[in-house]
mmCIF file of C-alpha atoms in Angstrom:
data_model
loop_
_atom_site.group_PDB
_atom_site.id
_atom_site.type_symbol
_atom_site.label_atom_id
_atom_site.label_comp_id
_atom_site.label_asym_id
_atom_site.label_seq_id
_atom_site.Cartn_x
_atom_site.Cartn_y
_atom_site.Cartn_z
ATOM 1 C CA MET A 1 60.716 14.972 7.181
ATOM 2 C CA THR A 2 58.200 14.715 10.392
ATOM 3 C CA LEU A 3 59.194 12.834 13.667
ATOM 4 C CA GLY A 4 56.881 10.061 14.948
ATOM 5 C CA ILE A 5 57.268 8.679 18.903
ATOM 6 C CA ILE A 6 55.640 5.542 19.934
ATOM 7 C CA GLY A 7 55.675 5.469 23.695
ATOM 8 C CA GLY A 8 55.960 2.197 25.241
ATOM 9 C CA SER A 9 55.236 0.840 29.070
ATOM 10 C CA GLY A 10 54.878 4.337 30.739
ATOM 11 C CA LEU A 11 54.934 6.472 28.318
ATOM 12 C CA TYR A 12 51.369 7.640 27.054
ATOM 13 C CA ASP A 13 51.675 11.007 26.765
ATOM 14 C CA LEU A 14 54.347 13.837 26.675
ATOM 15 C CA ASP A 15 54.125 17.448 28.301
ATOM 16 C CA ASP A 16 54.658 20.883 27.496
ATOM 17 C CA LEU A 17 54.229 20.727 24.266
ATOM 18 C CA GLY A 18 52.857 23.354 21.986
ATOM 19 C CA HIS A 19 49.595 23.605 19.848
ATOM 20 C CA ALA A 20 48.817 19.845 21.259
ATOM 21 C CA GLU A 21 46.120 18.029 19.442
ATOM 22 C CA TRP A 22 44.811 14.803 19.836
ATOM 23 C CA ARG A 23 43.421 13.170 16.591
ATOM 24 C CA PRO A 24 42.071 9.848 15.477
ATOM 25 C CA VAL A 25 43.606 8.525 12.123
ATOM 26 C CA THR A 26 42.122 5.800 10.175
ATOM 27 C CA THR A 27 44.226 3.551 8.135
ATOM 28 C CA PRO A 28 43.000 0.675 5.503
ATOM 29 C CA PHE A 29 44.758 -1.619 8.266
ATOM 30 C CA GLY A 30 42.399 -1.130 11.065
ATOM 31 C CA GLU A 31 42.527 1.135 13.898
ATOM 32 C CA PRO A 32 45.963 2.031 15.764
ATOM 33 C CA SER A 33 46.260 1.677 19.285
ATOM 34 C CA ASP A 34 44.673 5.389 19.998
ATOM 35 C CA ASP A 35 44.523 8.639 18.527
ATOM 36 C CA LEU A 36 47.517 10.331 17.776
ATOM 37 C CA LEU A 37 48.937 13.440 19.825
ATOM 38 C CA PHE A 38 49.711 16.164 16.939
ATOM 39 C CA ALA A 39 52.272 18.759 18.490
ATOM 40 C CA GLU A 40 55.162 21.230 18.401
ATOM 41 C CA VAL A 41 58.604 21.636 19.894
ATOM 42 C CA ASP A 42 60.346 24.638 19.469
ATOM 43 C CA GLY A 43 58.548 24.780 15.910
ATOM 44 C CA THR A 44 59.305 21.527 14.932
ATOM 45 C CA GLU A 45 56.216 19.245 14.381
ATOM 46 C CA ILE A 46 56.280 15.879 16.004
ATOM 47 C CA VAL A 47 53.575 13.276 16.124
ATOM 48 C CA PHE A 48 53.229 10.969 19.098
ATOM 49 C CA LEU A 49 51.251 7.590 19.380
ATOM 50 C CA PRO A 50 51.103 5.544 22.728
ATOM 51 C CA ARG A 51 51.435 1.208 21.543
ATOM 52 C CA HIS A 52 49.588 0.428 24.728
ATOM 53 C CA ARG A 53 46.491 3.110 24.618
ATOM 54 C CA ARG A 54 46.387 5.764 27.048
ATOM 55 C CA GLY A 55 46.431 3.738 30.269
ATOM 56 C CA HIS A 56 47.769 0.780 29.486
ATOM 57 C CA CYS A 57 44.993 -1.338 27.963
ATOM 58 C CA LEU A 58 46.638 -3.445 25.249
ATOM 59 C CA LEU A 59 48.476 -6.799 25.592
ATOM 60 C CA PRO A 60 51.718 -6.964 23.011
ATOM 61 C CA HIS A 61 50.159 -9.346 21.130
ATOM 62 C CA GLU A 62 46.688 -7.278 20.684
ATOM 63 C CA ILE A 63 48.472 -4.243 19.206
ATOM 64 C CA ASN A 64 47.588 -3.234 15.917
ATOM 65 C CA TYR A 65 50.924 -3.018 14.658
ATOM 66 C CA ARG A 66 50.385 -2.343 11.056
ATOM 67 C CA ALA A 67 47.688 0.143 11.862
ATOM 68 C CA ASN A 68 50.055 2.115 14.203
ATOM 69 C CA ILE A 69 52.921 2.251 11.474
ATOM 70 C CA ALA A 70 50.415 3.305 8.541
ATOM 71 C CA ALA A 71 48.737 5.610 10.994
ATOM 72 C CA LEU A 72 52.271 7.564 11.377
ATOM 73 C CA LYS A 73 52.987 7.089 7.700
ATOM 74 C CA LEU A 74 49.744 8.965 6.549
ATOM 75 C CA ALA A 75 50.362 11.378 9.393
ATOM 76 C CA GLY A 76 53.115 12.533 7.394
ATOM 77 C CA CYS A 77 56.319 10.801 9.924
ATOM 78 C CA THR A 78 59.348 9.937 7.832
ATOM 79 C CA GLU A 79 61.287 8.691 10.870
ATOM 80 C CA ILE A 80 60.190 7.003 14.364
ATOM 81 C CA LEU A 81 61.333 6.592 17.410
ATOM 82 C CA SER A 82 60.202 3.759 19.273
ATOM 83 C CA VAL A 83 60.585 3.747 23.092
ATOM 84 C CA ALA A 84 60.255 0.308 24.945
ATOM 85 C CA ALA A 85 60.957 -0.948 27.927
ATOM 86 C CA CYS A 86 62.730 -4.172 28.322
ATOM 87 C CA GLY A 87 64.809 -6.876 30.343
ATOM 88 C CA SER A 88 68.772 -7.142 30.267
ATOM 89 C CA PHE A 89 71.096 -10.404 29.533
ATOM 90 C CA ARG A 90 73.833 -8.348 30.428
ATOM 91 C CA GLU A 91 75.649 -7.346 33.898
ATOM 92 C CA GLU A 92 76.690 -4.094 31.888
ATOM 93 C CA LEU A 93 73.049 -3.306 31.588
ATOM 94 C CA ALA A 94 71.608 -2.750 34.699
ATOM 95 C CA PRO A 95 68.103 -1.831 35.291
ATOM 96 C CA GLY A 96 67.727 1.867 34.951
ATOM 97 C CA ALA A 97 70.043 1.840 31.683
ATOM 98 C CA PHE A 98 69.274 2.868 28.066
ATOM 99 C CA VAL A 99 70.087 0.605 24.837
ATOM 100 C CA LEU A 100 69.714 2.151 21.303
ATOM 101 C CA VAL A 101 68.780 -1.283 19.606
ATOM 102 C CA ASP A 102 70.719 -1.980 16.159
ATOM 103 C CA GLN A 103 69.713 -5.537 15.518
ATOM 104 C CA TYR A 104 66.612 -7.821 16.349
ATOM 105 C CA VAL A 105 65.957 -11.442 16.667
ATOM 106 C CA ASP A 106 62.406 -11.518 16.307
ATOM 107 C CA ARG A 107 60.714 -14.821 18.136
ATOM 108 C CA THR A 108 56.962 -13.377 18.207
ATOM 109 C CA ARG A 109 54.470 -16.264 16.809
ATOM 110 C CA ASP A 110 50.762 -14.821 16.474
ATOM 111 C CA ARG A 111 51.658 -11.632 14.678
ATOM 112 C CA VAL A 112 50.749 -10.247 11.321
ATOM 113 C CA ARG A 113 54.352 -9.369 10.236
ATOM 114 C CA THR A 114 53.796 -7.756 6.529
ATOM 115 C CA PHE A 115 51.890 -5.325 4.516
ATOM 116 C CA PHE A 116 51.975 -7.317 1.694
ATOM 117 C CA GLY A 117 50.774 -10.683 0.653
ATOM 118 C CA ASP A 118 47.087 -10.957 -0.811
ATOM 119 C CA GLY A 119 48.339 -10.967 -4.462
ATOM 120 C CA ILE A 120 51.453 -8.882 -4.253
ATOM 121 C CA ALA A 121 54.503 -10.183 -2.861
ATOM 122 C CA ALA A 122 57.405 -8.077 -1.428
ATOM 123 C CA HIS A 123 60.428 -8.765 0.416
ATOM 124 C CA VAL A 124 62.410 -6.176 1.997
ATOM 125 C CA SER A 125 66.112 -6.464 3.650
ATOM 126 C CA LEU A 126 66.234 -6.569 7.310
ATOM 127 C CA ALA A 127 70.236 -6.981 7.492
ATOM 128 C CA ASP A 128 70.417 -3.394 9.417
ATOM 129 C CA PRO A 129 66.982 -2.796 10.664
ATOM 130 C CA SER A 130 67.913 -0.032 12.850
ATOM 131 C CA CYS A 131 68.569 3.439 11.127
ATOM 132 C CA LYS A 132 71.958 4.528 12.126
ATOM 133 C CA ARG A 133 71.013 8.274 11.060
ATOM 134 C CA LEU A 134 68.597 8.255 13.697
ATOM 135 C CA ARG A 135 70.240 6.130 16.393
ATOM 136 C CA GLY A 136 72.845 9.054 16.094
ATOM 137 C CA ARG A 137 70.624 12.023 16.652
ATOM 138 C CA VAL A 138 69.032 10.399 19.513
ATOM 139 C CA ALA A 139 72.593 9.424 21.351
ATOM 140 C CA ASP A 140 73.687 13.112 20.275
ATOM 141 C CA ALA A 141 69.736 14.063 22.210
ATOM 142 C CA ALA A 142 70.660 11.978 25.225
ATOM 143 C CA ALA A 143 74.208 13.171 25.461
ATOM 144 C CA SER A 144 73.025 16.391 25.515
ATOM 145 C CA GLU A 145 70.312 15.594 28.945
ATOM 146 C CA GLY A 146 73.365 13.722 30.307
ATOM 147 C CA VAL A 147 71.886 10.386 29.788
ATOM 148 C CA ASP A 148 74.007 7.218 29.580
ATOM 149 C CA VAL A 149 73.016 5.519 26.377
ATOM 150 C CA GLN A 150 74.480 2.455 25.070
ATOM 151 C CA ASN A 151 74.305 2.890 21.256
ATOM 152 C CA GLY A 152 73.731 -0.851 19.846
ATOM 153 C CA GLY A 153 72.719 -3.924 20.411
ATOM 154 C CA THR A 154 70.405 -6.962 19.906
ATOM 155 C CA TYR A 155 66.716 -7.258 21.257
ATOM 156 C CA LEU A 156 64.868 -10.206 21.326
ATOM 157 C CA ALA A 157 61.088 -9.913 20.918
ATOM 158 C CA MET A 158 59.239 -12.584 22.493
ATOM 159 C CA GLU A 159 55.737 -13.178 22.196
ATOM 160 C CA GLY A 160 54.749 -12.603 25.788
ATOM 161 C CA PRO A 161 52.664 -11.729 27.791
ATOM 162 C CA ALA A 162 53.923 -13.966 30.087
ATOM 163 C CA PHE A 163 57.565 -13.214 31.064
ATOM 164 C CA SER A 164 60.867 -15.810 30.208
ATOM 165 C CA SER A 165 61.455 -18.828 32.308
ATOM 166 C CA ARG A 166 64.731 -19.280 33.300
ATOM 167 C CA ALA A 167 65.913 -21.729 30.959
ATOM 168 C CA GLU A 168 64.645 -19.543 28.105
ATOM 169 C CA SER A 169 66.344 -16.455 29.867
ATOM 170 C CA ARG A 170 69.855 -18.275 30.052
ATOM 171 C CA LEU A 171 69.377 -19.403 26.539
ATOM 172 C CA TYR A 172 69.006 -15.880 24.883
ATOM 173 C CA ARG A 173 72.009 -14.905 27.748
ATOM 174 C CA GLN A 174 74.135 -17.501 26.314
ATOM 175 C CA ALA A 175 73.440 -16.500 22.271
ATOM 176 C CA GLY A 176 74.785 -13.124 22.966
ATOM 177 C CA LEU A 177 71.700 -11.391 22.965
ATOM 178 C CA ASP A 178 71.077 -7.904 25.194
ATOM 179 C CA VAL A 179 67.757 -7.116 25.711
ATOM 180 C CA ILE A 180 64.332 -8.851 25.622
ATOM 181 C CA GLY A 181 61.138 -7.276 24.983
ATOM 182 C CA MET A 182 57.570 -7.861 23.805
ATOM 183 C CA THR A 183 56.880 -5.285 20.967
ATOM 184 C CA ALA A 184 59.884 -4.078 18.691
ATOM 185 C CA MET A 185 58.932 -7.071 16.368
ATOM 186 C CA PRO A 186 57.284 -6.773 13.913
ATOM 187 C CA GLU A 187 56.913 -2.661 14.340
ATOM 188 C CA ALA A 188 60.771 -2.509 12.973
ATOM 189 C CA ALA A 189 60.033 -4.723 9.803
ATOM 190 C CA LEU A 190 56.694 -3.031 9.219
ATOM 191 C CA ALA A 191 58.762 0.531 9.554
ATOM 192 C CA ARG A 192 61.230 -1.294 7.030
ATOM 193 C CA GLU A 193 58.102 -1.679 4.240
ATOM 194 C CA ALA A 194 56.730 1.762 4.773
ATOM 195 C CA GLU A 195 60.219 3.108 3.945
ATOM 196 C CA LEU A 196 60.379 4.706 7.527
ATOM 197 C CA CYS A 197 63.676 5.032 9.253
ATOM 198 C CA TYR A 198 62.988 3.542 12.585
ATOM 199 C CA ALA A 199 65.120 3.323 15.859
ATOM 200 C CA THR A 200 64.217 1.725 19.158
ATOM 201 C CA LEU A 201 65.102 3.590 22.105
ATOM 202 C CA ALA A 202 64.939 0.521 24.942
ATOM 203 C CA MET A 203 64.490 1.116 28.621
ATOM 204 C CA VAL A 204 65.900 -1.729 30.741
ATOM 205 C CA THR A 205 63.362 -2.420 34.015
ATOM 206 C CA ASP A 206 64.827 -5.965 35.097
ATOM 207 C CA TRP A 207 67.175 -8.483 34.650
ATOM 208 C CA ASP A 208 64.671 -10.818 32.902
ATOM 209 C CA SER A 209 65.136 -14.220 34.703
ATOM 210 C CA TRP A 210 68.877 -15.672 34.467
ATOM 211 C CA ARG A 211 70.125 -14.594 37.501
ATOM 212 C CA ASP A 212 70.286 -17.527 40.223
ATOM 213 C CA ALA A 213 69.271 -14.559 43.056
ATOM 214 C CA ALA A 214 66.379 -13.075 41.472
ATOM 215 C CA ALA A 215 63.085 -14.118 41.449
ATOM 216 C CA GLY A 216 62.746 -13.014 37.964
ATOM 217 C CA ALA A 217 60.910 -10.315 35.980
ATOM 218 C CA ALA A 218 57.994 -8.918 38.266
ATOM 219 C CA VAL A 219 55.494 -6.197 37.255
ATOM 220 C CA THR A 220 55.913 -4.444 40.605
ATOM 221 C CA ASP A 221 59.630 -4.139 40.386
ATOM 222 C CA ILE A 222 59.074 -3.316 36.593
ATOM 223 C CA LEU A 223 56.874 0.010 37.694
ATOM 224 C CA ALA A 224 59.461 0.872 40.413
ATOM 225 C CA VAL A 225 62.382 1.498 37.898
ATOM 226 C CA MET A 226 60.056 2.538 35.045
ATOM 227 C CA HIS A 227 59.106 5.616 36.877
ATOM 228 C CA GLU A 228 62.691 7.033 36.355
ATOM 229 C CA ASN A 229 63.622 5.389 33.103
ATOM 230 C CA VAL A 230 60.265 7.150 31.677
ATOM 231 C CA ALA A 231 61.396 10.827 33.231
ATOM 232 C CA HIS A 232 64.730 10.522 31.314
ATOM 233 C CA ALA A 233 63.326 8.756 28.112
ATOM 234 C CA ARG A 234 60.671 11.929 27.800
ATOM 235 C CA ARG A 235 63.906 14.462 28.226
ATOM 236 C CA ILE A 236 65.769 12.382 25.420
ATOM 237 C CA VAL A 237 62.438 12.714 23.548
ATOM 238 C CA MET A 238 62.212 16.636 23.888
ATOM 239 C CA ARG A 239 65.550 17.142 23.570
ATOM 240 C CA LEU A 240 65.387 15.229 19.938
ATOM 241 C CA ALA A 241 62.458 17.082 19.160
ATOM 242 C CA GLY A 242 63.513 20.534 20.040
ATOM 243 C CA SER A 243 66.756 20.033 18.070
ATOM 244 C CA TRP A 244 65.062 18.073 14.785
ATOM 245 C CA LYS A 245 65.688 19.863 11.991
ATOM 246 C CA ALA A 246 65.022 18.302 8.231
ATOM 247 C CA SER A 247 68.326 17.147 6.481
ATOM 248 C CA GLY A 248 66.968 16.837 3.392
ATOM 249 C CA GLU A 249 69.297 14.102 2.287
ATOM 250 C CA ALA A 250 68.261 10.478 1.386
ATOM 251 C CA CYS A 251 68.771 8.191 4.277
ATOM 252 C CA GLU A 252 72.347 6.858 4.266
ATOM 253 C CA ALA A 253 70.851 3.355 4.902
ATOM 254 C CA GLY A 254 68.328 3.667 2.177
ATOM 255 C CA CYS A 255 65.469 3.268 4.509
ATOM 256 C CA ASP A 256 63.463 5.856 2.593
ATOM 257 C CA HIS A 257 63.672 3.857 -0.808
ATOM 258 C CA ALA A 258 63.588 -0.141 0.850
ATOM 259 C CA LEU A 259 61.006 -1.055 -1.502
ATOM 260 C CA ASP A 260 63.069 -0.087 -4.771
ATOM 261 C CA HIS A 261 63.898 -3.879 -5.382
ATOM 262 C CA ALA A 262 61.468 -5.367 -3.030
ATOM 263 C CA ILE A 263 57.931 -5.920 -4.704
ATOM 264 C CA ILE A 264 58.332 -9.356 -6.856
ATOM 265 C CA THR A 265 54.761 -9.532 -8.309
ATOM 266 C CA PRO A 266 54.408 -8.088 -12.021
ATOM 267 C CA LYS A 267 52.193 -4.715 -11.912
ATOM 268 C CA GLU A 268 49.751 -6.072 -14.475
ATOM 269 C CA LEU A 269 49.153 -8.951 -11.591
ATOM 270 C CA TRP A 270 48.153 -6.523 -9.091
ATOM 271 C CA PRO A 271 45.009 -6.920 -7.350
ATOM 272 C CA GLN A 272 43.266 -3.607 -7.632
ATOM 273 C CA MET A 273 41.928 -3.973 -4.048
ATOM 274 C CA THR A 274 45.562 -4.892 -2.600
ATOM 275 C CA ALA A 275 47.475 -1.994 -4.514
ATOM 276 C CA ASP A 276 44.755 0.508 -2.980
ATOM 277 C CA ARG A 277 45.195 -0.483 0.587
ATOM 278 C CA LEU A 278 48.995 -0.512 0.115
ATOM 279 C CA ARG A 279 49.129 3.186 -1.559
ATOM 280 C CA SER A 280 48.798 4.283 2.339
ATOM 281 C CA ILE A 281 52.497 2.869 2.959
ATOM 282 C CA ALA A 282 54.108 2.619 -0.577
ATOM 283 C CA GLY A 283 52.534 5.176 -2.369
ATOM 284 C CA ARG A 284 56.121 5.939 -4.015
ATOM 285 C CA VAL A 285 56.480 2.848 -5.456
ATOM 286 C CA LEU A 286 52.736 2.263 -6.308
#
């Protein structure tokens, strides 16, 4: 059970790692955002991938989400913690707060949302898209580091790259959503198709634009908050990795068997090329 970490805005590398080496990983779905960092923390292997590439070179819609998830799967990861910056719709989630997301609302538009298609149809369940067991482990790691984390919250995934209008922001707030970002979808859905346990640690950097007195999300303000957020996120990630132990038990949420009843197309109708490509993420059932 290897832990994979996807670093979001501001988190492009990890420090104080043993046997650390950046390695390229090629997938049938193209190139991931960057090379993968293979390293050890207290004897436990982890794999790190900077979502926006080192130096933050990729906009959210430019990211090859399929290649990122496939690369981590091919690297042996079974569980993925995604770290992502976000805006807040809640007074109680001020800039600097952390949320372990348990639900997502997908409002992205121009992204490939599935590994399947091209002759093989599949439909996974996203009723509970975030792994409860993994969230619990992250919450424990945060508590050990003295970082307050809200375990549970709904993340609105927007297309970007522009931030919300006030009308959009107020609509999402009235709908009862908690935070907003640009990268958790289709990442979470693809992780489910790849039968990976997945959770998002969302770092609140701003109030989005629903407040009358606020000017709305601005990069300069976000970066000021992000520096402190990232420092806390690094501590949580290092604590999680340092205490990581393979449970040897199946995921209670069924993340590791998400494809058991998902593929509809009869095997005799599978195009060989499509099946070969899918084996990188769905080899257990193919």
